[in-house]
XYZ file of C-alpha atoms in Angstrom:
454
model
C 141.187 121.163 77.495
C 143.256 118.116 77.749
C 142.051 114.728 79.446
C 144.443 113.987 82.690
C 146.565 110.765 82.793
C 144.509 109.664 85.806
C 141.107 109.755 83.443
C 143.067 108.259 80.215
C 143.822 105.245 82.251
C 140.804 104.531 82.193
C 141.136 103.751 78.506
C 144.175 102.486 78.563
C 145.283 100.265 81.695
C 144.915 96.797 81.760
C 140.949 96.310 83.300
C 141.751 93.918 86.052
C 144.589 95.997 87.410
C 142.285 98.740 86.964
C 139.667 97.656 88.720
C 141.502 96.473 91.832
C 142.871 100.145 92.050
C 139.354 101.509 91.500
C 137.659 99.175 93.816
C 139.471 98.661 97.082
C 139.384 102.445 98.424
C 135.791 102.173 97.201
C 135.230 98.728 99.644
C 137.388 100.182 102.216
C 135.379 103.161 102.975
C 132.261 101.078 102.408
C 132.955 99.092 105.158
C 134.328 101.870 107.598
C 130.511 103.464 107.171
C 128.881 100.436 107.255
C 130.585 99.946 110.947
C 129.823 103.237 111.430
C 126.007 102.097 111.505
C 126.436 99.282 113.823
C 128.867 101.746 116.342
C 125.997 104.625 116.253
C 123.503 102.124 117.349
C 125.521 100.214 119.807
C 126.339 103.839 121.884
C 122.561 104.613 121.435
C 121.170 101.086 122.605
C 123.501 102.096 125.836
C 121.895 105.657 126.420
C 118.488 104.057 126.453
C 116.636 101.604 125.005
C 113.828 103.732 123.741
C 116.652 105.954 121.642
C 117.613 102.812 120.353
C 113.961 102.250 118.992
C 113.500 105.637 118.259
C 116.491 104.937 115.594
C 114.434 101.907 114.245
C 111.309 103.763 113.150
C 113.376 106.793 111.631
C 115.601 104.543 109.828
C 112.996 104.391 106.327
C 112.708 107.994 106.551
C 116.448 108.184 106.514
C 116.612 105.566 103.462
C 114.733 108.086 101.591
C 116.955 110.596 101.877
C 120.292 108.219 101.195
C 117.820 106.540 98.195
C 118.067 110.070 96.272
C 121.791 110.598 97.261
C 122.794 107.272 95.816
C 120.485 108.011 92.304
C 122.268 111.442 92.223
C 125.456 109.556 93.000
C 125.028 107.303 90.541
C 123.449 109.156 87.743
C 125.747 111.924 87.760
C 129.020 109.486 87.851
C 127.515 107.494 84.757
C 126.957 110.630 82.488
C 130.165 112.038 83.646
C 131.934 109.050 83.098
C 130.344 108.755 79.278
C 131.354 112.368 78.664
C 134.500 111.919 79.659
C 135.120 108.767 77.348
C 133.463 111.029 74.252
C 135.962 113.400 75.464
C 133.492 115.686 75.579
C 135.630 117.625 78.887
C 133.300 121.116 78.953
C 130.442 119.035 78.921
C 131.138 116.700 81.781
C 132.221 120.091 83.807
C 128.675 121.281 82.865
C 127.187 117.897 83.748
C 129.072 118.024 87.245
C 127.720 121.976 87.950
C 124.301 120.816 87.268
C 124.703 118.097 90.221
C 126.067 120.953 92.812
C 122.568 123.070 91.745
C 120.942 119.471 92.643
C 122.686 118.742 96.243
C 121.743 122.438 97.290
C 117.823 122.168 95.512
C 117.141 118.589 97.300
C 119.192 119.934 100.682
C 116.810 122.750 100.899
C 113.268 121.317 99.878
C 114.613 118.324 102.267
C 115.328 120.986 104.930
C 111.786 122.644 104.669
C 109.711 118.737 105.084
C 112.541 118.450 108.448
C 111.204 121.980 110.021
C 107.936 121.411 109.508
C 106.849 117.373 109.434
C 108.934 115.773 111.443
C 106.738 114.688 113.382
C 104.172 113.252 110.855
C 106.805 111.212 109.184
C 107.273 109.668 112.830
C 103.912 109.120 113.398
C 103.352 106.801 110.176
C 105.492 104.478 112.337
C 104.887 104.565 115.613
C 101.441 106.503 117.801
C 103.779 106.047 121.464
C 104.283 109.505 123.018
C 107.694 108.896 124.070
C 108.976 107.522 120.844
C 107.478 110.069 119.252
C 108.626 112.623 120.900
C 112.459 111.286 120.608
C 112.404 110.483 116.941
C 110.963 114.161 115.898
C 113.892 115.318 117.600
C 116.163 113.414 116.185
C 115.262 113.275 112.449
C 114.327 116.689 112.231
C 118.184 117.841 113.206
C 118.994 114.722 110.369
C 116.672 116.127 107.831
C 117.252 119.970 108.622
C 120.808 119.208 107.330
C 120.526 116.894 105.087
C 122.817 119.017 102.447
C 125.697 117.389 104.092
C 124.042 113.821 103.139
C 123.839 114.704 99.709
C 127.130 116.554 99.146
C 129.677 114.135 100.478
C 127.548 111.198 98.145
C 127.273 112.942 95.107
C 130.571 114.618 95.174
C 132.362 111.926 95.885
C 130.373 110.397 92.709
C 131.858 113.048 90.712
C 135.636 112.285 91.409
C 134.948 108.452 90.897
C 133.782 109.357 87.538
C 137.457 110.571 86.265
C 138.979 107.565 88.267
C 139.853 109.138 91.157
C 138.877 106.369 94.072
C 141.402 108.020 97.001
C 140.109 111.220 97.897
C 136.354 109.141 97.876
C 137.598 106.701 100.431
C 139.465 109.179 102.750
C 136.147 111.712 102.806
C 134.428 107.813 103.612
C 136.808 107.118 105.994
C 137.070 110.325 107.417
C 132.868 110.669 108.246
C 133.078 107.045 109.128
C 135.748 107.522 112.309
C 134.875 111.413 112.879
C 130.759 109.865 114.007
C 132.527 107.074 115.614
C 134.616 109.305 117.999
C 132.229 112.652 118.348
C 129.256 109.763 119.050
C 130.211 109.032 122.741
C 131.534 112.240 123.602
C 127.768 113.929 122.333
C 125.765 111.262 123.459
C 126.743 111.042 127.171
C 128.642 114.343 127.411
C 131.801 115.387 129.015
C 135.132 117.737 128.233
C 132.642 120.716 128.941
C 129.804 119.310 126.772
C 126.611 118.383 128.312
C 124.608 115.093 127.647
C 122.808 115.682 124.456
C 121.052 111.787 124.700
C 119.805 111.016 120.893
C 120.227 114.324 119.443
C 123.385 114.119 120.550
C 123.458 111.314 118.072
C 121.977 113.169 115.227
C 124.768 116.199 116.045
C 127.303 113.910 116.311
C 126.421 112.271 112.645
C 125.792 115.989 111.610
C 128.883 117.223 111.831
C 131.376 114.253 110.640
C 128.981 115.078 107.616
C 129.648 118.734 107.440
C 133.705 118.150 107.602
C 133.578 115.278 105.000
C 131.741 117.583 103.305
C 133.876 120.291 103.461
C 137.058 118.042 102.768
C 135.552 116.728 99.851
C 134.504 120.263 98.296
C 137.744 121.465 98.893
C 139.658 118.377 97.027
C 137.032 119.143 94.149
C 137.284 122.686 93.678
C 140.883 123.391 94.477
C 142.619 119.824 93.408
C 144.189 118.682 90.036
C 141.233 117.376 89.019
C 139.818 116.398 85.319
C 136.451 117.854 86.125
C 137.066 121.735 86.617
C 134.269 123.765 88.035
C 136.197 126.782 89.926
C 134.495 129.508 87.623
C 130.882 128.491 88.305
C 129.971 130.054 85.101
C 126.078 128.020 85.519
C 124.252 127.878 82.267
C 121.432 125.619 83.074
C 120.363 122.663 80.490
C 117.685 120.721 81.344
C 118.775 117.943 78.885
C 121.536 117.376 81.561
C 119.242 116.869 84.386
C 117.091 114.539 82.650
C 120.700 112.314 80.991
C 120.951 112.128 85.578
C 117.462 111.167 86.562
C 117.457 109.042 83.630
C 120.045 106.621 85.696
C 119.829 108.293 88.765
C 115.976 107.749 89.617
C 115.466 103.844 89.090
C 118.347 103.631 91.121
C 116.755 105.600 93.525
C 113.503 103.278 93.612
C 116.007 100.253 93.731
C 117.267 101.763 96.869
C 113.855 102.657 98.462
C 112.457 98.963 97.188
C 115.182 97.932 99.777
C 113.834 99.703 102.691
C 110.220 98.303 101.586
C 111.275 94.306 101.752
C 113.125 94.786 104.600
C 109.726 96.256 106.581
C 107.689 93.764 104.942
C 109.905 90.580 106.101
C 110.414 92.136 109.599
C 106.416 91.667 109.520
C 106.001 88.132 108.098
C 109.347 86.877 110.508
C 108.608 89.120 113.426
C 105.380 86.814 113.915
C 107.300 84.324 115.082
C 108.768 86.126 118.263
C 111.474 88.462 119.324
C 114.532 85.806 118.550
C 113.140 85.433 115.063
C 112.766 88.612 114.679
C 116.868 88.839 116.249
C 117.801 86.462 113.107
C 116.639 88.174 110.743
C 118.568 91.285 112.123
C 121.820 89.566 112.025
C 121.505 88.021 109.138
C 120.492 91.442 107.449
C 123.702 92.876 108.881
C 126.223 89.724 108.038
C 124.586 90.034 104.498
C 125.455 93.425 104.000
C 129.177 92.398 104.822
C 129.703 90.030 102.298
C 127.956 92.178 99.670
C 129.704 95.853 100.124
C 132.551 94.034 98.858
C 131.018 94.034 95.218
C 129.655 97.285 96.014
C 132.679 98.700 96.143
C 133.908 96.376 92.829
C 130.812 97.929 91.115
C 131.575 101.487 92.071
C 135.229 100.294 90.482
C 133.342 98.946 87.403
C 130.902 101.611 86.491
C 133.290 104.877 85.291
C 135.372 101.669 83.743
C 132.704 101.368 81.458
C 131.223 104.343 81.423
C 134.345 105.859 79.941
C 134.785 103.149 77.714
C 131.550 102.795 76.199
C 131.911 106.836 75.617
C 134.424 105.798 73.639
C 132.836 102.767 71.883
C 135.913 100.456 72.752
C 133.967 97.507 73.218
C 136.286 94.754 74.020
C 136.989 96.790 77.500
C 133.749 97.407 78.588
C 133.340 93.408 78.514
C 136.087 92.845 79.660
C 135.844 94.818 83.004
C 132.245 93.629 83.396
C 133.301 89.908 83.336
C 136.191 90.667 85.425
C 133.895 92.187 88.093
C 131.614 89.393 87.763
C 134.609 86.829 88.247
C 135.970 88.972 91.491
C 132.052 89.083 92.805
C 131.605 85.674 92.679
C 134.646 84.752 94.620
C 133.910 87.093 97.166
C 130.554 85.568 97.373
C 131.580 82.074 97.789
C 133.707 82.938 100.489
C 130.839 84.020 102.041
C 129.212 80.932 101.254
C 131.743 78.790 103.314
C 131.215 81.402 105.705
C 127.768 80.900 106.596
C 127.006 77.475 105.601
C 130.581 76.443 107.436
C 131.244 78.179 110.272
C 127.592 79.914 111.400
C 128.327 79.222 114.858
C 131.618 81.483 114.828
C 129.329 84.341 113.024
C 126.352 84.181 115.871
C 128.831 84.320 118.487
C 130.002 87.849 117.449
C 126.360 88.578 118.465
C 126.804 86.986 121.602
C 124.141 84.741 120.533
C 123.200 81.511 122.858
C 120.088 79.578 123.417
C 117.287 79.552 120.861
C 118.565 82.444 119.184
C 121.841 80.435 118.396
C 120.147 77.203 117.105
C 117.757 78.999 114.978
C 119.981 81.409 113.703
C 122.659 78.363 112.618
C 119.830 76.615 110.426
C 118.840 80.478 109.301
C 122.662 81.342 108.017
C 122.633 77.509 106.741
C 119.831 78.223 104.584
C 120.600 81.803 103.296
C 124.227 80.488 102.596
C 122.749 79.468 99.165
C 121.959 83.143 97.667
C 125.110 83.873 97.093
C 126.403 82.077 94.694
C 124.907 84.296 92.624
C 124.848 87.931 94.046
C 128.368 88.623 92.411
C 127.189 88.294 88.902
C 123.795 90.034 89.817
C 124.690 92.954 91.227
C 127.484 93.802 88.349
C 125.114 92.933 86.107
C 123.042 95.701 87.193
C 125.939 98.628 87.712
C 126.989 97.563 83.922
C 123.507 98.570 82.888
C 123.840 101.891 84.714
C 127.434 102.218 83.309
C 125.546 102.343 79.667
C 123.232 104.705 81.092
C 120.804 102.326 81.220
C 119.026 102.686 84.528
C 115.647 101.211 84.531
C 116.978 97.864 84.135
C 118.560 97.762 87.729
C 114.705 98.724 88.931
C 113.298 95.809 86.837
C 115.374 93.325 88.156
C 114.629 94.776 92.181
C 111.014 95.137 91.445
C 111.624 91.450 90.662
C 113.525 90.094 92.977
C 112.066 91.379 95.853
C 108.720 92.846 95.499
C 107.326 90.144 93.184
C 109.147 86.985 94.232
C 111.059 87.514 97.895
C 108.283 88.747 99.490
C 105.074 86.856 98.297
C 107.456 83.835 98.322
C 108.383 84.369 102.267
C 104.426 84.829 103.203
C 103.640 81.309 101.133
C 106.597 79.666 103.045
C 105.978 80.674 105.998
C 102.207 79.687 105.955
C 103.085 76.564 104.452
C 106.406 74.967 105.861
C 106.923 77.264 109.149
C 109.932 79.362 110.163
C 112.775 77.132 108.537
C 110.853 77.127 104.828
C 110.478 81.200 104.795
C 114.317 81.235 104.398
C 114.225 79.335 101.225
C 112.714 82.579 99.602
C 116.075 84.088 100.040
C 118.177 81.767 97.391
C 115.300 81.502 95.454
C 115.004 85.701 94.867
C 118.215 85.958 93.796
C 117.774 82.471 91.242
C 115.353 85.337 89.940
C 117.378 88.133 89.683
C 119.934 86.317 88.049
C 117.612 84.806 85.536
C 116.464 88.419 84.748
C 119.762 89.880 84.324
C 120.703 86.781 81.959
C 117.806 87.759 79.897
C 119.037 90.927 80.163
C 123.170 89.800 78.585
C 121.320 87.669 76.297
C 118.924 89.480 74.705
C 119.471 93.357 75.385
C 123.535 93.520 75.661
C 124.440 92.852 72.407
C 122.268 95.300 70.681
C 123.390 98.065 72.993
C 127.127 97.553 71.885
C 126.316 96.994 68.082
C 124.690 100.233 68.660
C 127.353 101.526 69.774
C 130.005 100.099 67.241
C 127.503 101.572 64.417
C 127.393 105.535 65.294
């Protein structure tokens, strides 16, 4: 078995160029799913206000689920992408079979909490009757089928690995637009369908998943692809599992620590009234649109230098990493001039006016200065998980927002008010950045002397 020209470019094309074509599809369906999100809720929040809620308090029960998509994601794209480089080609096939037995294992244990506890994972967050009885319904259709969460994810993983970023962003794409259209139309009904309310919702996200899904499988299976797995000839090797979950699962917790700061701040800023808590909301969502950008640059990064580490050319795994650091960084400080700029042009896209808008202006002031750094963070990490080094990525979270964000926003906010909680935001990521220096400085080198030596 031969490598393909698409996967030997990898090893070959010049990194910057590279990475561009790796990394815009990637940030282009990033953000069509991210407004996805903000869509869903908006038709929701129109149906009723309680659905809307209802939403809310399933939302870390859904975080779980995406949490062990990404580390399968993730893991399984980094060992591919190492295999690949080694040119070990049966191997990676093997490694990518194992991943299919992992989407339908998860899907169905997933499937079996859905049917049966819906309701008790509910009723950790909320003891109201009525939102109880609207979330069950809801996440148990989302958990029930919550195969078609991990397939698109993890599949999708598997064709980034071999540096295949187009078929990716149109099954992104494609899920993104389907939920967007079938939302409406399931929500509130009409064209012979009846009004389905919030499950209507859940169907509506349901099915874009199944035909992504579907789309995806098919381009896998049936395309001219590097990774081959048409025979299904299984032979199961636990080594393989453990090279995924040795990647996969920090990455998971990294995920899941996100879903445990953002509770814990909507606690320590939610004591200061509904428009605080209303900040903190849009800042959480303007934040995520200045950072899928490297998201997307580190999904172009990681099979960059997961291939080339495979194949222990060293000058090209640091040179993609500092090139994704460099493109980061200016992405970052355009958010910068964004928010410490030209806040008033962000809150009005929320229609924000009164109190909200003044304290949300000194709030996007304040933040503005995290993200100088962010950029060279968040590569930092990915480059880690490229090596197939995951734990460090979970270090560095654990870090920055567990240990400093959090305790940091409670002293703040007990000591200087509202205003002085925000300075816990720049001040995190002054931590995580000091952690993954530590990291370049100390641990980098002896990873790729190890390499150059076997």
């Amino acid at each position: 078995m031969e490598q393909k020209e698409r996967t030997k470019r990898l090893g070959t094309d010049n990194e910057f160029g590279l990475l561009i074509k790796l990394s815009v599809p990637a940030v282009i369906g990033l953000f069509i799913q991210a407004l996805y999100n903000v869509v869903d809720s908006i038709f929701v929040a129109h149906y009723s206000t309680v659905g809307l809620s209802a939403l809310t308090i399933c939302f870390p029960v859904q975080m779980v689920i995406i949490s062990i998509a990404v580390g399968l994601e993730v893991g399984g794209n980094s060992l591919i992408s190492r295999l690949l480089g080694r040119n070990e080609l049966i191997r990676a096939n093997e490694a990518a079979e194992h991943l299919l037995g992992l989407i339908v294992i998860f899907g169905l244990l997933t499937s079996v909490v859905g049917f049966f506890f819906s309701g008790s994972l509910v009723s950790i967050f909320t003891d109201d009757a009525q939102l109880l009885a609207v979330g069950e319904s809801y996440i148990r259709i989302i958990l029930i089928n919550s195969v078609f969460v991990y397939a698109p994810m993890v599949l999708c993983g598997i064709l980034r690995a071999e540096g295949n970023a187009f078929i990716p962003m149109i099954t992104m794409v494609m899920g993104g637009l389907l939920n967007i259209v079938l939302d409406p139309w399931f929500i509130f009904g009409g064209w012979g369908l009846s009004p389905m309310g919030v499950e209507g919702a859940a169907w509506a996200t349901v099915l874009a998943r199944v035909i992504s899904t579907a789309f995806v499988l098919v381009a896998l299976l049936k395309g001219d692809n590097q990774i081959s797995i048409k025979r299904f000839h299984f032979a199961f090797d636990y080594r393989l599992i453990l090279d995924i979950f040795k990647v996969g699962f920090p990455v998971s917790m990294v995920e899941m620590l996100g879903s445990v700061m953002m509770a814990g701040a909507s606690r320590i800023v939610g004591a200061y009234g509904i428009n605080a808590l209303a900040v903190l909301g849009i800042y959480f969502r303007l934040h995520l649109f200045v950072i899928l950008p490297i998201f997307g640059i580190g999904q172009g990064v990681m099979p960059i230098v997961g291939y080339n580490f495979g194949r222990k050319q060293v000058h090209r795994v640091k040179k993609t990493i500092f090139s994704g650091m460099a493109l980061g960084t200016v992405i970052c400080m355009v958010g910068f001039a964004l928010f410490y700029w030209f806040p008033e042009w962000l809150l009005l896209l929320f229609g924000a006016k009164g109190e909200l808008f003044s304290l949300g202006i000194k709030v996007l002031k304040i933040t503005s200065w995290s993200f100088p750094l962010v950029g060279i963070c968040i590569i930092g990490g990915v480059s880690f998980q490229g090596f197939g080094i995951g734990y460090l990525a979970f270090i560095e979270s654990i870090i920055r927002q567990i240990l400093v964000l959090l305790p940091v926003m409670w002293l703040f906010s007990e000591w200087y008010g509202f205003e002085g909680l925000w300075y816990s935001f720049p001040l995190s990521e002054i931590a995580s950045f000091l952690v993954i220096l530590v990291f370049y400085i100390f641990l980098f080198p002896r990873v790729l002397k190890k390499v150059e030596s076997n």
